[in-house]
Amino acid sequence: MFKKILIANRGEIACRVIATARKMGIKTVAVYSEADKDARHVALADEAVLLGPAPSRESYLVADKIIAACKQTGAQALHPGYGFLSENEDFARRCEEEGIVFIGPKHYSIAAMGDKIASKKLANDAKVSTIPGHNEPILSPEEAVSIAQRIGYPVMIKASAGGGGKGLRVAFNDKECFEGFTSCRNEARNSFGDDRVFMEKFVEQPRHIEIQVLGDSQGNVVYLHERECSIQRRHQKVIEEAPSPFISEATRKAMGEQAVALAKAVKYQSAGTVEFVVGKDQDFYFLEMNTRLQVEHPVTECITGLDLVEQMIRVAAGEPLGFTQADIRRDGWAIECRINAEDPFRNFLPSTGRLVRYQPPEVSMVQAEPGRFGVRVDTGVYEGGEIPMFYDSMIAKLIVHGKDRAEAIAKMREALNGFVIRGVSSNIPFQAALLAHPDFGTGNFNTGFIAKHYADGFRAEDVSHDDPLFLVALAGFIRRKAREREAGISGQLPGHEVQIEHDYVAVVNLGGGRSEQHPLRITEFAGALGEARVQVGDKDYRIVSRSRLNDVRISGTVNGLAFTAQAERGTAKNPLAYRIQHGGRSMELTVLNPRAAELQALMPYKAPPDTSKLLLSPMPGLLVHLAAQVGQTVQAGERLAVIEAMKMENILTAVQDVTVAEILAKPGESLSVDQPILRFA
């Protein structure tokens, strides 16, 4: 077995590999960029080597520097994680030539599956179901239209070297096909340096279901059941689960056997994933093979009890698999939510900066140790650390394991309630809304689920709540606790002591100067026991919570049922307001005595300043291009600026015809949220 391995990656996956290596008694070497010098994976590893400046192309993507780090530290093997160089055939071959064991498949397997056109031909030869299409590179938009007419619309236009949603378009007619081909080809050339494009039939109401496979150097290959990955936004997975709530045992077995056949055809060694698109009648077709560990691998670990990173290391060391297909269990139900630094209420724009607060929910399963029926958090961040603008937006992966799907959903919703993130925005409200959606609960979804239900974007009102008045009651409960503490302060003037009232009014801020009032009556308060009866209108809530007033995460019971919520006092505009969060819903409200509430209703509303003449940066990022000059008239839909954040270029366009009056930011400048870029006449 190896004595020391290097992890050629960063963030949560680097921490994940370190956890297994530590369990196996293997020393680890981290690599890092200048932006990651204080990162968690650097602190966890036994050694760390600086690669270079923050941009990936100058650090994590430089093979020479990574191989030099292996030699410098004496690392015998290298785990690539996912992303970066994990599926780079040349890098895997180079490691082998340098005498460094690549903890992953052999370079020839990566090559065979890395090209979507070649992999589809191999799949056909291995008797794996494939989608009807055109497997040769298409040379012109005119040829693309002709082929699409022969296959039959809708069709999917795909870059051969594509991935992560880049280089992919769906066309429903000749015009969309012509334009989609051109865009797809340009995007593929810019992103991957390979502009080959092919086409296949688009499966309607498709499910994205993948099979985890594991092979060794002795030719043994098994499948570890499937993962349901259909909840996607713009081809990026949002929620994954295992098993799938859709397919039958017969389909599961057929897909698994075909995945094994394909893996054997390319002499696959290590962990890999064969992805399928599954139609509404459970007809399934090969999509692609990911020759690496997947982001969503923890859900497979939960239901099988296997540590996939450990298996990769053992296979790379030449050990045979220690089990057969018949030995692999499928126990319970696991769900993973990707917690990303993005603002779902601003079209999921990236959110970078310092994690002022980071308190994940209490975990009962840990990495590298097969746990059952609990909560697990895989992360590469810590409270006070930075979310840099140079890499992907992932903060953490939240994984739960339940005895069945209903229990897993309930556990995930409660875990999300207790996940405290401040300083950057996160997609937790969106995840909560998805989990609460009735169609998700019944398993009635496909890859178009998010596009269908949130076609106009995600708004605060899209977050449903079983009982929003509970948030009002909880604010009243907290205010009553605070009032008791204030009454106990010594040195109060006789006759002017703080009086503890029973009656309050909760004033809920609806935005735009609008509000609504809810009378509250709080009785049977027992401070020592942390309980009270709160009446909101005609509804009764008996709340018990011993959480402290300065705790952000509040836990307890309401009417005998356990709950976890988040509560903070003071907002940017109102230091007396409470912000209560539960079930993805966020509510800002002030709890006042009746007279104060009466007077507040008379206060005038101060409208925010008019910014209609300004182009504001919607996110923190780097201004890489300005497409307009002073005095230039720009028509609606035309490009104004390009901001780069988290490896993505974000194009800002004019929403109406405008004339540029002033340039307020320069290319190369780092922008903050709402920073002015242009002023219009």
XYZ file of C-alpha atoms in Angstrom:
681
model
C 0.000 0.000 0.000
C 1.115 3.573 -0.626
C 2.812 5.472 2.170
C 2.114 8.952 0.772
C -0.270 10.326 -1.861
C -0.734 13.781 -3.346
C -4.195 15.220 -3.982
C -4.182 17.266 -7.188
C -7.296 19.225 -6.296
C -8.770 21.650 -3.795
C -11.856 22.300 -1.679
C -14.201 19.649 -0.357
C -12.975 16.804 -2.591
C -9.383 17.300 -1.428
C -10.616 17.168 2.191
C -12.656 14.071 1.333
C -9.617 12.189 -0.026
C -7.512 13.259 2.962
C -10.123 11.757 5.330
C -9.874 8.307 3.711
C -6.083 8.440 3.443
C -5.843 9.260 7.146
C -8.109 6.306 7.974
C -5.831 4.045 5.904
C -2.656 5.356 7.548
C -1.476 7.090 4.367
C 0.239 10.499 4.566
C -1.095 13.230 2.288
C 0.257 16.145 0.296
C -1.975 19.076 -0.616
C -1.325 21.473 -3.471
C -2.667 24.991 -3.456
C -2.750 28.308 -5.272
C -2.003 31.683 -3.735
C -5.756 32.215 -3.277
C -5.976 28.955 -1.287
C -3.039 29.450 1.081
C -5.408 29.476 4.082
C -7.775 26.816 2.704
C -9.043 23.920 4.805
C -7.477 21.189 2.657
C -4.059 22.793 3.110
C -4.431 22.706 6.891
C -5.653 19.095 6.935
C -2.859 17.590 4.821
C 0.467 16.436 6.249
C 2.355 18.569 3.710
C 1.419 21.305 1.253
C 3.056 22.658 -1.890
C 2.343 26.044 -3.485
C 1.606 25.723 -7.207
C 1.277 29.348 -8.276
C -1.129 32.257 -8.745
C -4.886 32.013 -8.213
C -6.069 31.348 -11.795
C -6.397 27.590 -12.401
C -4.439 27.766 -15.641
C -1.436 28.976 -13.631
C -1.778 26.519 -10.750
C -4.171 23.548 -10.559
C -4.085 22.931 -14.322
C -0.281 22.971 -14.704
C 0.726 19.310 -14.934
C 4.464 20.017 -14.685
C 4.057 21.763 -11.332
C 1.907 18.967 -9.907
C 4.310 16.223 -10.989
C 7.222 18.247 -9.594
C 5.327 18.455 -6.271
C 4.995 14.655 -6.235
C 8.725 14.216 -6.741
C 9.620 16.933 -4.259
C 7.548 15.326 -1.484
C 8.100 11.681 -2.386
C 4.412 11.023 -3.076
C 4.043 7.598 -4.694
C 0.567 8.161 -6.048
C -1.759 10.982 -7.022
C -5.525 11.316 -6.582
C -7.001 13.834 -9.049
C -10.411 14.313 -7.366
C -12.850 15.688 -9.922
C -12.574 18.628 -12.274
C -9.203 20.113 -13.192
C -6.989 17.278 -14.571
C -9.080 14.323 -13.370
C -10.187 13.257 -16.865
C -7.111 14.386 -18.770
C -5.684 11.483 -20.740
C -2.288 13.153 -21.241
C -1.917 13.890 -17.531
C -2.744 10.297 -16.553
C -0.218 8.984 -19.081
C 2.395 11.470 -17.903
C 1.974 10.297 -14.302
C 2.501 6.689 -15.386
C 5.620 7.651 -17.377
C 7.021 9.501 -14.357
C 6.487 6.477 -12.087
C 3.599 8.080 -10.193
C 0.507 5.928 -9.728
C -2.610 7.707 -10.987
C -5.471 6.863 -8.601
C -8.038 6.544 -11.316
C -8.494 4.688 -14.601
C -5.695 4.047 -17.065
C -5.057 6.712 -19.677
C -6.453 4.541 -22.474
C -9.775 4.194 -20.655
C -9.976 7.962 -20.183
C -9.203 8.446 -23.871
C -11.843 5.942 -24.957
C -14.605 7.566 -22.898
C -13.483 11.196 -23.055
C -14.532 11.649 -26.660
C -18.326 11.531 -26.879
C -18.319 10.408 -30.521
C -15.794 7.600 -29.953
C -17.469 6.528 -26.697
C -20.823 6.167 -28.409
C -19.290 3.867 -31.037
C -17.677 1.793 -28.279
C -21.002 1.596 -26.475
C -22.672 0.328 -29.632
C -20.005 -2.343 -30.015
C -20.506 -3.382 -26.357
C -24.271 -3.818 -26.969
C -25.116 -0.807 -24.788
C -28.324 1.034 -25.705
C -27.527 4.297 -27.475
C -29.668 7.212 -28.649
C -30.364 7.471 -32.396
C -28.207 10.197 -33.865
C -25.289 11.258 -36.037
C -21.961 10.196 -34.546
C -19.607 11.933 -36.982
C -18.475 15.559 -36.560
C -20.900 17.949 -38.242
C -19.148 20.546 -40.381
C -21.699 23.281 -41.028
C -25.035 24.619 -39.754
C -26.643 23.629 -43.046
C -25.508 20.033 -42.566
C -26.782 20.175 -38.984
C -30.273 21.165 -40.167
C -30.311 18.379 -42.766
C -29.286 15.763 -40.179
C -31.836 17.040 -37.671
C -34.605 16.715 -40.236
C -33.554 13.104 -40.842
C -33.407 12.207 -37.115
C -36.590 14.127 -36.304
C -36.995 17.037 -33.908
C -36.320 17.658 -31.100
C -32.576 17.054 -31.308
C -29.668 17.678 -28.961
C -26.539 19.331 -30.351
C -23.481 18.425 -28.285
C -19.789 19.245 -28.277
C -17.651 16.105 -28.406
C -15.388 17.345 -25.623
C -18.202 19.069 -23.693
C -19.120 18.830 -20.055
C -20.738 20.752 -17.220
C -23.509 22.019 -19.469
C -21.119 23.767 -21.872
C -21.353 23.054 -25.591
C -24.921 21.762 -25.480
C -28.124 22.996 -27.143
C -31.610 21.545 -27.713
C -33.350 22.464 -30.994
C -37.028 22.036 -31.834
C -36.936 23.454 -35.373
C -34.620 24.384 -38.249
C -33.945 27.923 -36.988
C -32.989 26.748 -33.497
C -30.815 24.017 -34.987
C -28.952 26.442 -37.286
C -28.288 28.945 -34.493
C -27.666 26.284 -31.836
C -25.011 24.559 -33.920
C -23.084 27.795 -34.399
C -23.260 28.701 -30.688
C -22.388 25.181 -29.586
C -19.366 25.029 -31.867
C -18.040 28.422 -30.746
C -18.555 27.586 -27.077
C -16.800 24.239 -27.470
C -13.847 25.842 -29.234
C -13.465 28.493 -26.532
C -14.006 26.174 -23.553
C -12.287 22.971 -24.649
C -10.143 23.818 -27.683
C -12.148 21.232 -29.662
C -14.990 22.407 -31.901
C -16.277 18.996 -33.015
C -20.035 18.767 -32.648
C -22.426 15.847 -33.089
C -26.165 15.358 -32.769
C -28.637 12.942 -31.278
C -32.343 12.542 -30.686
C -33.613 14.462 -27.664
C -35.523 12.165 -25.327
C -38.660 13.898 -24.056
C -39.518 13.856 -20.331
C -36.024 12.495 -19.730
C -34.534 11.291 -16.485
C -30.798 11.537 -15.854
C -29.864 8.307 -14.066
C -26.309 7.122 -13.644
C -24.735 3.819 -12.651
C -21.692 3.725 -10.378
C -19.168 1.110 -11.496
C -15.984 -0.157 -9.885
C -13.305 -2.209 -11.608
C -9.918 -3.645 -10.639
C -6.739 -4.595 -12.511
C -7.740 -8.266 -12.523
C -10.711 -7.591 -14.805
C -13.429 -7.665 -12.138
C -16.151 -5.027 -12.566
C -19.282 -4.486 -10.467
C -22.034 -1.885 -10.402
C -23.051 -0.158 -7.170
C -26.635 0.605 -8.133
C -27.877 3.904 -9.518
C -28.155 7.572 -8.654
C -31.070 9.771 -9.664
C -29.669 13.093 -10.924
C -32.656 14.565 -12.785
C -33.081 17.680 -10.625
C -30.876 19.975 -12.669
C -30.649 23.656 -13.437
C -29.109 24.500 -16.802
C -27.619 20.992 -16.994
C -25.986 21.344 -13.564
C -27.087 18.851 -10.912
C -28.757 20.355 -7.840
C -30.114 17.364 -5.879
C -29.024 13.736 -6.234
C -30.439 10.638 -4.603
C -29.924 6.900 -4.458
C -31.713 4.826 -5.410
C -33.991 6.309 -8.088
C -37.698 6.565 -7.227
C -38.543 5.910 -10.874
C -36.968 2.774 -12.299
C -38.021 -0.831 -11.703
C -35.791 -3.656 -10.487
C -35.676 -5.034 -14.038
C -34.534 -1.686 -15.453
C -32.009 -1.255 -12.626
C -30.485 -4.663 -13.390
C -30.410 -4.070 -17.152
C -28.757 -0.663 -16.772
C -26.213 -2.038 -14.301
C -25.277 -4.936 -16.549
C -24.845 -2.659 -19.566
C -22.669 -0.290 -17.518
C -20.458 -3.209 -16.505
C -20.222 -4.384 -20.121
C -19.039 -0.938 -21.225
C -16.501 -0.715 -18.391
C -15.097 -4.116 -19.317
C -14.904 -3.083 -22.977
C -12.466 -0.292 -22.075
C -10.620 -2.354 -19.412
C -11.768 0.031 -16.734
C -9.938 0.126 -13.394
C -11.133 2.381 -10.555
C -14.437 4.113 -9.799
C -16.401 5.485 -12.723
C -19.911 6.441 -13.688
C -21.953 5.478 -16.725
C -24.665 8.051 -17.326
C -27.965 7.202 -19.014
C -30.926 9.215 -20.179
C -34.131 7.359 -19.318
C -37.424 8.026 -21.085
C -40.887 8.088 -19.581
C -41.399 4.397 -20.476
C -38.077 3.413 -18.814
C -36.357 3.045 -22.177
C -32.739 4.034 -21.461
C -29.831 5.181 -23.593
C -26.114 5.652 -22.957
C -25.182 9.289 -22.453
C -21.517 9.319 -21.460
C -19.035 7.818 -19.033
C -17.324 9.949 -16.398
C -13.929 8.423 -15.795
C -13.508 9.802 -12.290
C -15.131 10.103 -8.898
C -18.433 12.013 -9.049
C -19.490 14.927 -6.862
C -22.516 12.887 -5.777
C -20.602 9.734 -4.770
C -21.601 10.038 -1.057
C -25.183 8.892 -1.716
C -23.818 5.636 -3.138
C -21.545 5.256 -0.122
C -24.564 5.625 2.160
C -26.697 2.903 0.576
C -23.836 0.434 -0.050
C -21.654 1.045 3.024
C -18.565 1.255 0.778
C -15.910 3.983 0.887
C -15.392 4.709 -2.818
C -12.188 6.683 -2.288
C -10.724 3.749 -0.358
C -11.712 1.389 -3.160
C -9.998 3.667 -5.711
C -6.799 3.674 -3.667
C -6.823 -0.114 -3.180
C -7.442 -0.753 -6.880
C -4.644 1.666 -7.828
C -2.330 -0.258 -5.476
C -3.112 -3.448 -7.421
C -5.521 -5.049 -4.965
C -8.507 -6.999 -6.323
C -12.033 -6.048 -5.329
C -12.919 -7.644 -2.020
C -16.523 -8.403 -2.999
C -18.670 -9.623 -5.875
C -21.873 -8.260 -7.369
C -23.938 -10.488 -5.084
C -22.289 -8.950 -1.999
C -23.340 -5.367 -2.733
C -26.209 -4.188 -0.557
C -28.805 -1.482 -1.131
C -29.800 -0.150 2.255
C -32.203 2.742 2.799
C -32.352 6.018 0.870
C -29.784 8.808 0.542
C -30.119 12.372 -0.747
C -27.453 14.994 -1.446
C -27.984 18.752 -1.785
C -25.214 20.875 -3.268
C -24.886 24.005 -1.143
C -23.510 26.695 -3.444
C -22.422 30.294 -2.946
C -24.999 31.867 -5.231
C -28.050 34.063 -4.831
C -31.176 32.194 -5.995
C -33.247 35.391 -5.802
C -30.893 37.156 -8.252
C -30.914 34.535 -10.976
C -28.350 32.400 -9.090
C -25.545 34.896 -9.564
C -22.278 33.891 -7.845
C -21.676 35.229 -4.345
C -18.093 35.503 -3.166
C -16.551 36.862 0.011
C -15.917 35.926 3.629
C -17.971 33.333 5.475
C -18.824 35.502 8.463
C -20.774 32.591 9.961
C -20.562 28.958 8.937
C -22.375 26.476 11.169
C -23.391 23.284 9.377
C -26.026 21.062 10.980
C -24.881 18.506 13.539
C -23.450 15.467 11.749
C -23.924 11.829 12.666
C -22.093 10.332 9.667
C -18.518 11.246 8.767
C -16.438 10.949 5.640
C -14.538 7.710 5.100
C -16.615 5.873 7.708
C -19.683 3.985 6.466
C -22.493 5.479 8.555
C -26.192 4.729 8.521
C -29.358 6.796 8.792
C -27.812 10.140 9.660
C -26.502 13.481 8.389
C -23.130 14.105 6.728
C -21.465 17.316 5.544
C -18.596 17.281 3.030
C -16.927 20.691 2.866
C -13.691 22.499 2.184
C -14.552 25.740 3.999
C -14.646 27.044 7.559
C -16.074 30.001 9.444
C -14.033 33.109 8.681
C -12.639 31.654 5.461
C -13.057 33.089 1.977
C -15.126 31.918 -0.976
C -12.753 33.000 -3.777
C -13.975 34.199 -7.173
C -11.544 31.995 -9.094
C -13.128 28.553 -8.584
C -16.515 26.847 -8.455
C -19.230 28.045 -6.117
C -19.603 24.977 -3.893
C -19.650 25.623 -0.152
C -20.564 22.096 0.954
C -22.431 18.924 0.133
C -25.199 18.051 2.579
C -25.997 14.324 2.627
C -28.669 12.475 4.570
C -29.465 8.768 4.832
C -32.930 7.564 5.817
C -34.689 4.232 6.076
C -36.871 5.221 3.124
C -37.346 8.186 0.787
C -39.897 9.971 2.967
C -37.580 9.848 5.974
C -34.621 11.024 3.889
C -36.591 14.034 2.581
C -37.720 14.935 6.106
C -34.136 14.686 7.398
C -32.831 16.849 4.575
C -35.442 19.551 5.147
C -34.588 19.680 8.848
C -30.834 19.710 8.128
C -31.269 22.630 5.721
C -33.179 24.509 8.428
C -30.117 24.265 10.663
C -27.450 25.150 8.085
C -26.210 28.631 9.035
C -24.349 30.577 6.347
C -23.716 34.321 6.595
C -21.463 36.678 4.655
C -22.310 35.156 1.282
C -25.617 34.158 -0.223
C -26.451 30.476 -0.628
C -28.968 28.396 -2.552
C -30.457 26.867 0.621
C -33.880 28.563 0.133
C -34.055 27.075 -3.368
C -33.119 23.610 -2.120
C -35.793 23.873 0.576
C -38.417 24.862 -2.007
C -37.504 21.911 -4.239
C -37.739 19.424 -1.386
C -41.135 20.834 -0.329
C -42.582 20.673 -3.838
C -45.324 18.028 -4.062
C -44.007 16.682 -7.383
C -40.591 16.083 -5.864
C -42.194 14.318 -2.919
C -44.050 11.915 -5.207
C -41.054 11.420 -7.511
C -42.965 12.947 -10.429
C -40.130 14.847 -12.108
C -37.614 14.780 -14.946
C -34.686 16.941 -16.056
C -37.100 19.721 -17.014
C -38.499 20.011 -13.471
C -36.793 23.289 -12.547
C -37.310 24.882 -15.959
C -41.007 23.995 -15.781
C -41.781 25.131 -12.249
C -39.425 28.115 -12.094
C -39.538 29.325 -15.692
C -39.459 32.982 -14.624
C -36.702 32.511 -12.068
C -36.904 31.860 -8.355
C -38.698 34.336 -6.104
C -39.279 34.546 -2.371
C -42.972 33.770 -2.881
C -41.989 30.485 -4.542
C -40.961 29.151 -1.124
C -44.060 27.543 0.270
C -44.472 26.958 3.998
C -46.923 24.672 5.755
C -47.561 27.257 8.467
C -45.969 30.719 7.996
C -47.585 31.983 11.215
C -45.172 29.716 13.101
C -42.401 32.162 12.112
C -44.454 34.978 13.636
C -45.026 32.974 16.819
C -41.314 32.154 17.110
C -40.379 35.844 16.827
C -42.886 36.614 19.590
C -41.421 33.863 21.764
C -37.884 35.231 21.324
C -39.002 38.796 21.988
C -40.724 37.666 25.202
C -37.500 35.975 26.370
C -35.535 39.125 25.629
C -38.081 41.224 27.500
C -37.665 39.096 30.608
C -33.901 39.542 30.485
C -34.303 43.301 30.145
C -36.637 43.327 33.160
C -33.963 41.624 35.243
C -31.281 44.259 34.653
C -30.243 45.871 37.940
C -30.198 49.631 38.603
C -33.560 50.500 37.038
C -35.243 53.627 38.363
C -38.025 52.857 40.850
C -41.388 53.229 39.174
C -39.814 53.059 35.708
C -38.847 49.403 35.575
C -39.234 47.452 32.327
C -42.743 46.067 32.241
C -43.374 42.611 30.775
C -46.449 42.627 28.601
C -48.610 39.749 27.459
C -49.908 41.448 24.329
C -47.778 42.357 21.317
C -48.180 43.071 17.620
C -45.906 41.475 15.035
C -45.372 43.822 12.084
C -44.216 41.773 9.073
C -42.216 43.663 6.447
C -43.584 42.773 2.977
C -41.198 45.105 1.139
C -41.835 48.267 -0.823
C -43.250 50.027 2.216
C -45.963 47.390 2.697
C -46.510 45.492 5.940
C -49.059 43.352 7.742
C -49.847 43.145 11.450
C -50.553 40.069 13.567
C -51.755 40.453 17.191
C -49.838 38.189 19.590
C -50.681 37.070 23.101
C -47.961 35.298 25.083
C -48.952 33.497 28.266
C -47.805 30.631 30.500
C -44.232 31.810 30.044
C -41.666 29.805 32.019
C -38.244 31.265 31.394
C -36.342 28.608 33.342
C -37.954 25.881 31.261
C -37.805 27.862 28.015
C -41.447 27.472 27.168
C -44.526 29.570 26.511
C -47.913 29.582 24.881
C -48.089 31.956 21.911
C -51.408 32.876 20.321
C -51.326 34.340 16.806
C -54.865 35.295 15.938
C -56.885 32.135 16.472
C -53.861 29.793 16.293
C -52.098 28.395 19.352
C -48.401 27.481 19.532
C -46.814 25.900 22.577
C -43.116 26.512 22.021
C -40.334 24.939 24.056
C -36.748 25.993 23.339
C -33.712 26.393 25.561
C -31.621 28.011 22.846
C -29.923 31.198 24.008
C -30.898 34.649 22.758
C -27.605 35.042 20.875
C -27.915 31.653 19.132
C -28.590 31.922 15.422
C -29.773 28.327 15.255
C -32.887 27.802 17.390
C -34.091 24.302 18.175
C -36.953 22.977 20.256
C -40.504 21.761 19.873
C -43.719 23.410 18.756
C -46.944 21.705 19.803
C -44.860 18.634 20.582
C -43.070 18.449 17.219
C -39.328 19.076 16.893
C -38.165 22.067 14.876
C -34.941 23.827 13.911
C -35.013 27.434 12.720
C -32.716 30.452 12.470
C -33.284 33.795 14.163
C -31.296 37.031 14.310
C -32.084 40.484 15.643
C -31.229 43.595 13.687
C -31.157 44.148 9.930
C -29.325 46.731 7.845
C -32.371 49.020 7.837
C -34.020 48.153 11.147
C -31.946 47.283 14.240
C -35.119 46.261 16.115
C -36.340 43.771 13.512
C -36.048 40.002 13.687
C -35.193 37.835 10.723
C -36.653 34.365 11.119
C -35.813 31.539 8.705
C -37.501 28.156 8.508
C -38.362 25.780 5.676
C -36.527 28.019 3.200
C -38.828 30.915 4.105
C -37.283 34.129 5.438
C -39.415 36.659 7.279
C -38.443 40.099 8.569
C -40.681 41.403 11.335
C -40.735 43.683 14.350
C -42.469 42.691 17.600
C -43.909 45.798 19.300
C -46.391 46.670 21.985
C -49.805 47.607 20.548
C -49.303 51.376 20.920
C -45.888 51.317 19.215
C -47.338 49.262 16.361
C -50.135 51.816 15.993
C -47.617 54.657 15.747
C -45.327 52.767 13.357
C -48.215 52.383 10.916
C -48.224 56.197 10.607
C -44.531 56.413 9.685
C -43.861 57.488 6.062
C -42.027 55.123 3.724
C -38.673 56.241 2.366
C -38.314 54.900 -1.164
C -34.869 53.633 -2.235
C -32.820 55.831 -4.599
C -33.581 55.623 -8.320
C -30.908 53.475 -10.031
C -32.660 53.148 -13.393
C -29.957 55.291 -15.026
C -27.161 53.032 -13.805
C -25.744 49.669 -14.822
C -24.948 47.957 -11.508
C -22.821 44.891 -10.984
C -25.203 42.078 -9.966
C -22.402 40.110 -8.288
C -18.851 40.357 -6.987
C -16.464 39.635 -9.837
C -13.854 40.846 -12.288
C -14.885 43.322 -14.985
C -13.172 41.739 -17.990
C -14.756 43.741 -20.813
C -16.718 46.924 -21.469
C -18.552 46.919 -24.782
C -19.770 50.532 -24.685
C -18.165 53.963 -24.883
C -19.302 57.382 -23.694
C -21.846 58.810 -26.115
C -22.615 55.432 -27.687
C -26.250 54.433 -28.177
C -26.860 50.802 -27.281
C -29.993 48.981 -28.380
C -32.009 46.655 -26.151
C -30.408 43.208 -25.989
C -26.926 44.409 -26.916
C -23.923 43.628 -24.743
C -22.766 46.254 -22.238
C -20.198 44.461 -20.067
C -18.771 41.064 -19.157
C -18.066 40.074 -15.540
C -16.109 36.939 -14.653
C -16.862 35.100 -11.413
C -16.319 31.484 -10.348
C -15.060 30.339 -13.755
C -18.176 31.702 -15.501
C -18.501 34.706 -17.805
C -21.650 36.720 -17.091
C -22.809 39.014 -19.887
C -24.745 42.150 -18.959
C -27.029 43.432 -21.720
C -29.214 46.500 -22.163
C -32.878 45.977 -21.283
C -33.886 48.983 -23.395
C -32.304 51.445 -25.821
C -29.841 53.615 -23.863
C -27.086 56.167 -24.407
C -23.929 55.878 -22.299
C -23.204 59.092 -20.393
C -20.357 58.016 -18.102
C -18.077 55.050 -17.457
C -17.759 54.408 -13.717
C -15.583 51.257 -13.659
C -12.614 50.079 -15.709
C -11.811 46.640 -17.196
C -9.618 44.688 -14.776
C -11.362 46.163 -11.749
C -12.783 43.891 -9.036
C -16.419 44.805 -8.525
C -18.653 44.488 -5.488
C -22.391 43.802 -5.561
C -24.383 46.791 -6.867
C -21.253 48.742 -7.765
C -22.046 51.186 -10.634
C -20.388 50.359 -13.954
C -22.094 52.754 -16.389
C -24.390 55.783 -16.140
C -26.915 56.374 -18.891
C -28.168 59.706 -20.181
